[in-house]
XYZ file of C-alpha atoms in Angstrom:
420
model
C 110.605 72.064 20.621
C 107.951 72.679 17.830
C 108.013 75.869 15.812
C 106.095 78.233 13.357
C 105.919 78.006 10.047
C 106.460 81.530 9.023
C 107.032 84.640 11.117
C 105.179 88.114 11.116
C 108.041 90.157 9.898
C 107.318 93.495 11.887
C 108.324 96.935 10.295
C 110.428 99.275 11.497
C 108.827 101.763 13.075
C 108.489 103.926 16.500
C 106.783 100.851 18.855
C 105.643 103.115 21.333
C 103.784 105.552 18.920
C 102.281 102.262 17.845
C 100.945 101.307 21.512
C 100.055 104.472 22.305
C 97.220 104.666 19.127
C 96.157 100.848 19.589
C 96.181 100.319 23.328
C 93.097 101.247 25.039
C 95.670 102.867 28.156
C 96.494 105.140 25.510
C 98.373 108.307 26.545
C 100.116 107.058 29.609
C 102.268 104.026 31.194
C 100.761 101.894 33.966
C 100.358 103.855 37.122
C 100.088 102.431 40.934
C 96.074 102.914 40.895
C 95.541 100.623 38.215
C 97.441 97.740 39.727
C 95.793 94.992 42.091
C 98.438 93.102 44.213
C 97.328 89.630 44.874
C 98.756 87.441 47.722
C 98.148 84.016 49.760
C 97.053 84.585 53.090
C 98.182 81.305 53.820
C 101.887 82.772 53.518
C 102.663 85.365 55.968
C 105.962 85.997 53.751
C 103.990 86.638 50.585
C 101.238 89.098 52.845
C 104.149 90.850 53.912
C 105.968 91.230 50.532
C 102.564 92.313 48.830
C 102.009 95.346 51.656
C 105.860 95.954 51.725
C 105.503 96.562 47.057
C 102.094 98.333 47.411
C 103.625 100.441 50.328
C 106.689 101.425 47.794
C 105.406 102.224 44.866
C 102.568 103.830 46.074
C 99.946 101.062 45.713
C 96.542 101.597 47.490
C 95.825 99.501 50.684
C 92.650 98.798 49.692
C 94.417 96.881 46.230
C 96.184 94.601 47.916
C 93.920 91.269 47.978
C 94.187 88.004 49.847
C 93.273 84.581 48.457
C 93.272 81.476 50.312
C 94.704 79.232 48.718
C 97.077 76.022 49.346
C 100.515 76.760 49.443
C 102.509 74.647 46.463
C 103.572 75.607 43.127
C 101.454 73.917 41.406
C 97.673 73.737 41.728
C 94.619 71.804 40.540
C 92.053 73.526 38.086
C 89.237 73.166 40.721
C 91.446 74.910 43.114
C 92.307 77.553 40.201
C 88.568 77.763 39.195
C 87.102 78.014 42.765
C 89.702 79.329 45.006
C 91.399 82.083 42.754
C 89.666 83.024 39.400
C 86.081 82.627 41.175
C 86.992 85.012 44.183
C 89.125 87.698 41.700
C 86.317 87.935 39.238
C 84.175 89.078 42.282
C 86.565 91.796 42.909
C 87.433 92.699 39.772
C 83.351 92.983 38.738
C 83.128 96.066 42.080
C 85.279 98.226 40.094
C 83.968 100.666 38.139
C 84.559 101.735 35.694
C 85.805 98.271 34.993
C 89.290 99.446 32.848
C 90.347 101.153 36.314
C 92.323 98.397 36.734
C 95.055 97.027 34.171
C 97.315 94.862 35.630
C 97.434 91.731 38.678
C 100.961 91.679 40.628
C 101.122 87.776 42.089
C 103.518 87.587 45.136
C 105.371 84.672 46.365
C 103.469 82.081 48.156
C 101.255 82.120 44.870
C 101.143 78.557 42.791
C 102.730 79.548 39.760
C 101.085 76.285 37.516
C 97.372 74.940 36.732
C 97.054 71.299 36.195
C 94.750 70.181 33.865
C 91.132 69.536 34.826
C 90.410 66.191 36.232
C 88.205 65.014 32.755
C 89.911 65.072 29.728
C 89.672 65.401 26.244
C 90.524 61.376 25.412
C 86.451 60.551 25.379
C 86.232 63.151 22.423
C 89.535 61.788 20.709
C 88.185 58.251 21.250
C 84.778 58.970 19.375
C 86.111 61.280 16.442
C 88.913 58.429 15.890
C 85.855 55.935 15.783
C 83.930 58.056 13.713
C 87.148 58.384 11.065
C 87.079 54.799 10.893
C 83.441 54.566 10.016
C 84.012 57.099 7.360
C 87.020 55.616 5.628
C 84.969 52.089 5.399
C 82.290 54.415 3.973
C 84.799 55.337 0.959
C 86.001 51.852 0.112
C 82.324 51.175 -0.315
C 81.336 54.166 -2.165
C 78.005 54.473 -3.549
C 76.546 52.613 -6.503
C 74.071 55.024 -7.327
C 75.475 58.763 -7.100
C 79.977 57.554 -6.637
C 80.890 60.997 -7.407
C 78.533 62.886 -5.063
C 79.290 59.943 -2.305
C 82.625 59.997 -2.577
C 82.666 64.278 -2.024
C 80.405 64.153 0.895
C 82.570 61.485 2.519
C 85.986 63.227 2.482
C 84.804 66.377 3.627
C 83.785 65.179 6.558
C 86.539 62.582 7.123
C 88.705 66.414 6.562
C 86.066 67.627 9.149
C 86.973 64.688 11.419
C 90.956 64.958 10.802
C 91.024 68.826 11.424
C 89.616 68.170 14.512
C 91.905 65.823 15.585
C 94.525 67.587 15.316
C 93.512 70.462 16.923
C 92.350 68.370 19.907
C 96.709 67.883 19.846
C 96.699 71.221 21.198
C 93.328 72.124 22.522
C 94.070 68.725 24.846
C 96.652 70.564 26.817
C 95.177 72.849 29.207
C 98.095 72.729 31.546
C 98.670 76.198 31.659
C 100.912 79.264 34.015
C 98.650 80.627 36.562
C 99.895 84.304 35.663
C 98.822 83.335 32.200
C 95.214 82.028 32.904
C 94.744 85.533 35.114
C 95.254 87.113 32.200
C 92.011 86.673 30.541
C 90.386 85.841 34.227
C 87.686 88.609 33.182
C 86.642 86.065 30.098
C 84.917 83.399 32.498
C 83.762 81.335 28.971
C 87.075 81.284 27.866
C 88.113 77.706 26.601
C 90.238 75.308 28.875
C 92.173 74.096 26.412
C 95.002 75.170 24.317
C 96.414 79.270 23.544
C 93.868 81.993 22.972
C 95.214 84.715 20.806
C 96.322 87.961 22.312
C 94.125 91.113 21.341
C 97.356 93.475 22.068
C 99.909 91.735 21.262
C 101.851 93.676 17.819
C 101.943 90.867 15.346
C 98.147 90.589 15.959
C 97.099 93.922 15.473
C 95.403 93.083 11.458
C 93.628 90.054 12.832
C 89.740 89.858 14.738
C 90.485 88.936 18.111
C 88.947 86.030 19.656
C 88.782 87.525 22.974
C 87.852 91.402 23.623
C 90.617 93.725 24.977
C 89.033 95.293 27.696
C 88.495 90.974 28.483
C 92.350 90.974 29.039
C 94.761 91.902 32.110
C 98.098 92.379 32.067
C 99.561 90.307 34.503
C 103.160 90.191 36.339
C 105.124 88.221 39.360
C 107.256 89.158 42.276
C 108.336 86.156 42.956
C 111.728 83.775 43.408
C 113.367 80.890 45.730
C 113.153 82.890 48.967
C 111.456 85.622 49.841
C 114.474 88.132 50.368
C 114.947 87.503 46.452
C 111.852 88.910 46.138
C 112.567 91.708 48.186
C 116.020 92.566 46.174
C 113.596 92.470 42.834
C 111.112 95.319 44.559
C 114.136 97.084 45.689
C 116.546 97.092 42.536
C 113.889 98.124 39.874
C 113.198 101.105 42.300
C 116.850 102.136 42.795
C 117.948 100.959 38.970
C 114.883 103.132 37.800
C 116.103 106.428 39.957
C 119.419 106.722 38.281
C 118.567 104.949 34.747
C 119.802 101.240 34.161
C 123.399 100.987 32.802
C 125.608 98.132 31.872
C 126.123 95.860 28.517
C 122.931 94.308 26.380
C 124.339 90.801 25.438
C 122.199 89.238 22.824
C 123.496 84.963 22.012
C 122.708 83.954 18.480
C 123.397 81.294 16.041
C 124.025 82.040 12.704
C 125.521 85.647 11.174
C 122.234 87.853 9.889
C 121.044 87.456 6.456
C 118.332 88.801 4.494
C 117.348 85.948 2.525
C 114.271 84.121 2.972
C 113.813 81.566 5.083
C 111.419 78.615 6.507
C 113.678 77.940 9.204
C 112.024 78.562 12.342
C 115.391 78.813 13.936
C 116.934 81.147 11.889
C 113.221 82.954 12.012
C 113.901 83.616 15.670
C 117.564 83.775 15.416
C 116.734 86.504 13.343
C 114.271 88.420 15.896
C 117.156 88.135 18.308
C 119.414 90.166 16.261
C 116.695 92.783 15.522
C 116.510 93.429 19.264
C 120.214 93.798 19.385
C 119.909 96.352 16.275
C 116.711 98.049 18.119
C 118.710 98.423 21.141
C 122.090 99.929 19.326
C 119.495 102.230 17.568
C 118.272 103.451 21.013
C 121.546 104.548 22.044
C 121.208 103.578 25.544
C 123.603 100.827 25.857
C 126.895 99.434 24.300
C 125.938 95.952 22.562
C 127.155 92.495 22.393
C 125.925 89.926 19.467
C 127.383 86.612 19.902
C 126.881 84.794 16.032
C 129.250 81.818 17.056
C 127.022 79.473 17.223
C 128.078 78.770 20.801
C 126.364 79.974 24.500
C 128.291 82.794 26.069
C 130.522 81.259 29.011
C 131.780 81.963 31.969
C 133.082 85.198 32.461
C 132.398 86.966 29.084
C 129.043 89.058 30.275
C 130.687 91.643 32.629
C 128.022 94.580 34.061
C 124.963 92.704 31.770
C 122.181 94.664 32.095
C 119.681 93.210 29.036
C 120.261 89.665 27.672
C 118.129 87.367 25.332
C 119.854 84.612 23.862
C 119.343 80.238 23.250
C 119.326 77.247 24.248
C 120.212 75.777 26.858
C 116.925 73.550 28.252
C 117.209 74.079 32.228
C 121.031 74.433 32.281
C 121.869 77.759 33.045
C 125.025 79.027 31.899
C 126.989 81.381 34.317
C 128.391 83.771 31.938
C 127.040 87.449 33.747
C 127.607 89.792 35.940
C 124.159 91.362 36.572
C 123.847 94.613 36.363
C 121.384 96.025 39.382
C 118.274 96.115 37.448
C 119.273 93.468 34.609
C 116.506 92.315 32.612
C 116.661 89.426 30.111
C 115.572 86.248 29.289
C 116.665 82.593 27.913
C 114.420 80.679 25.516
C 113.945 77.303 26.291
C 111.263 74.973 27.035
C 110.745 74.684 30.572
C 112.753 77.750 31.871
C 110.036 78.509 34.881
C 108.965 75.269 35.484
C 110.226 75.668 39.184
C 111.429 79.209 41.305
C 111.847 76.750 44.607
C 113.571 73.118 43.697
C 116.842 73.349 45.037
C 119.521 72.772 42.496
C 117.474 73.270 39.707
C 119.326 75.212 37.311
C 116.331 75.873 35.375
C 117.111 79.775 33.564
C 114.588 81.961 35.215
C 115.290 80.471 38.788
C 119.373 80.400 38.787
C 118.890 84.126 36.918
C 116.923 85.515 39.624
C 119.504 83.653 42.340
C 122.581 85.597 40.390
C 120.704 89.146 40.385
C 118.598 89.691 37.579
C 115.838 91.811 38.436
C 113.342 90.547 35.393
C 112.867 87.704 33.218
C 110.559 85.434 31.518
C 109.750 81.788 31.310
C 107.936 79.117 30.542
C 106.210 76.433 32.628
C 105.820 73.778 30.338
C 106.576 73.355 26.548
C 105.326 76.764 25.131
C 106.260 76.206 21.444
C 108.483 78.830 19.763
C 106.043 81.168 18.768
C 104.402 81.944 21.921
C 107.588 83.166 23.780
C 107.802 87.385 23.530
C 109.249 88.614 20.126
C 112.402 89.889 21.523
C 112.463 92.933 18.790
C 109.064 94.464 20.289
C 110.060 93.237 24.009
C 113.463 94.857 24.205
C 112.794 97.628 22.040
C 110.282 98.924 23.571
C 111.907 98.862 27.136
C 114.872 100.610 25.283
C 112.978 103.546 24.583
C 112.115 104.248 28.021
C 108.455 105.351 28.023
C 106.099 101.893 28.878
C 106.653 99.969 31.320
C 107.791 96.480 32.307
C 104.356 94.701 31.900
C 103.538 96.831 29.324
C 106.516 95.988 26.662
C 106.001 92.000 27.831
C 101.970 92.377 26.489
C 102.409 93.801 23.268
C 105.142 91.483 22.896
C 103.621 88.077 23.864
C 101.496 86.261 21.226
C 99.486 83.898 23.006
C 97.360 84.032 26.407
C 95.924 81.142 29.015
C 99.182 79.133 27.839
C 102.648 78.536 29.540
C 104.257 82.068 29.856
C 105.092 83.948 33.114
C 106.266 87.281 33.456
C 108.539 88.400 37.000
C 108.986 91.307 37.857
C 107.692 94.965 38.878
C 105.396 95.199 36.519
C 105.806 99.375 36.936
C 109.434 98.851 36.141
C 111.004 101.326 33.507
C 114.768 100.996 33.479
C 114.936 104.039 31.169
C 112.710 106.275 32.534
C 114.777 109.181 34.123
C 116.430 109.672 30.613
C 113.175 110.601 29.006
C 112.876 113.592 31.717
């Protein structure tokens, strides 16, 4: 894994007052109207789960939308470009007003990865490399008339050439979540390549986004290795939400918390763990667990676990809970959703869903530390009861058209009736 450098130390203060001033939905969680549920026609188990959701929760017929596309999880971009993004930005551009609608619900039968387009970034690489070369032969020369002035001009652009490079290392991988491109499907000249930052997302909120908000959708899954998983995810969040989710929050760190500085990007994150733990305690709306051992939790110590966020353990999942009904959580580690069908993958968000839990969050690919959910935001916010599922998971995430993937019920609020 590669990591941050530093870490956007958040304050303590009331999250949701926070959302609720920033967020252009401001005044109200997501509601059924503003939610699009999007399904493969080519899967008469993912048309049938889509109606079955938007029949539920109150959905409107007439947001439930079919795309043809080829069954798999994985697709190519021209299949991405053409046969999903194309056809949603033609529905999405008939609503009006346009912020009407908030959030895309994916269903099983969807691909749930993008591969890279077909041309590449290796011609650009290839000419700024020969360029470099051409510019450090330039400096051994120099320049007999005006050295000084030469030798200036030369390494700012060979720094020119170099920054470029390296951000061609990232900008190069355009292998990407579906859920994730969706997000910013609105933004058709959005680049290919590499993260885009997200406009909502807390840690953010000082900086000038490169992408507008109202450009932005929050988006979620229902999805799993069969489709009666799927069907125990709609059901649970519905019946967990009716009598308010109870149960144990289990949160698996490494080190004891300190408050002296650090450039440790473990101990950074080890340190956001604990937060959520302490944000959760705060709340008052479940009995905590913070493992500082160093070690994963094992078998049989996470009885009735209804909120876990711990690390890592790279596609080994480690049986340690009894899910709660309802039990959201989530493991971080590279390549935790880089499959919801292999058999015998034991890849986190996959053996989670098969032992219960009823959200979680993943990876498709090697997301880098910093663009997985900062757990204080994520978990605190769903602790206090008032926004919901997809809501806490986008003004938690950092980075959009990347790896991440959200499943769930987007509408989800385990801690709802308590706020009545």
């Amino acid at each position: 894994m590669h990591f941050w450098r530093y870490f956007f130390r958040l304050p303590t203060v009331c999250w949701t007052v926070f959302c609720i001033l920033t967020l252009p939905w401001a005044g109200h969680a997501l509601t059924p109207e503003e939610i699009i549920v999007v399904a493969n026609e080519k899967s008469d188990q993912g048309v049938e789960l889509a109606r079955y959701y938007a029949r539920l929760r109150g959905i409107p017929e007439s947001n439930v939308i079919l795309l043809s596309v080829p069954v798999g999880e994985t697709c190519s971009r021209e299949v991405y470009e053409r046969q999903i993004a194309g056809p949603m930005r033609r529905v999405l551009a008939t609503i009006q007003p346009s912020w009407r609608i908030r959030c895309l619900v994916l269903i099983y039968g969807l691909p749930l990865r993008v591969k890279p387009p077909l041309q590449s970034a290796d011609a650009e690489v290839e000419a700024l490399r020969s360029q470099k070369q051409a510019l450090e032969k330039q400096m051994e020369k120099g320049s007999e008339s005006e050295p000084n002035l030469f030798a200036s001009t030369v390494a700012e652009e060979l720094e020119d050439v170099h920054n470029r490079l390296n951000q061609l290392k990232i900008s190069s991988d355009s292998r990407a979540s579906l859920d994730s491109e969706l997000s910013v499907v609105k933004a058709a000249d959005a680049p290919i390549g590499g993260w885009i930052e997200n406009p909502f997302y807390i840690g953010f909120s000082k900086r000038q986004p490169s992408i507008s908000k109202a450009k932005v959708m929050m988006v979620s899954r229902l999805d799993g290795p069969d489709a009666a998983s799927v069907k125990r995810i709609i059901d649970d969040s519905i019946a967990a939400e009716k009598k308010g989710l109870t149960g144990v929050a289990y949160f698996d760190a490494r080190w004891p918390m300190e408050d002296t500085a650090t450039s440790s990007a473990y101990r950074l994150y080890d340190r956001a763990i604990q937060r959520a733990a302490r944000r959760v305690k705060e709340s008052g709306r479940l009995p905590v667990v913070i493992d500082t051992a160093g070690t994963l939790f094992q078998s049989g110590q996470c009885p009735r676990a209804a909120l876990y966020c711990g690390w890592y353990s790279l596609a080994n999942y480690v049986d340690a809970f009894e899910w709660q009904k309802g039990a959201v959580g989530f493991h971080v580690a590279s390549s935790e959703c880089t499959t919801l069908k292999k058999e015998n993958s034991q890849v986190w968000c996959k053996r989670m869903i098969e032992d219960g839990v009823c959200a979680t969050v993943g990876p498709v690919g090697e997301p880098y530390l910093q663009s997985f959910p900062e757990p204080e935001v994520f978990f605190g916010l769903l602790a206090e009861g008032v926004l919901s599922l997809a809501e806490c998971y986008t003004v938690s995430l950092p980075y959009l058209s990347w790896k991440m993937v959200l499943i769930g019920d987007p509408l989800y609020r385990p801690f709802f009736t308590s706020q009545r």
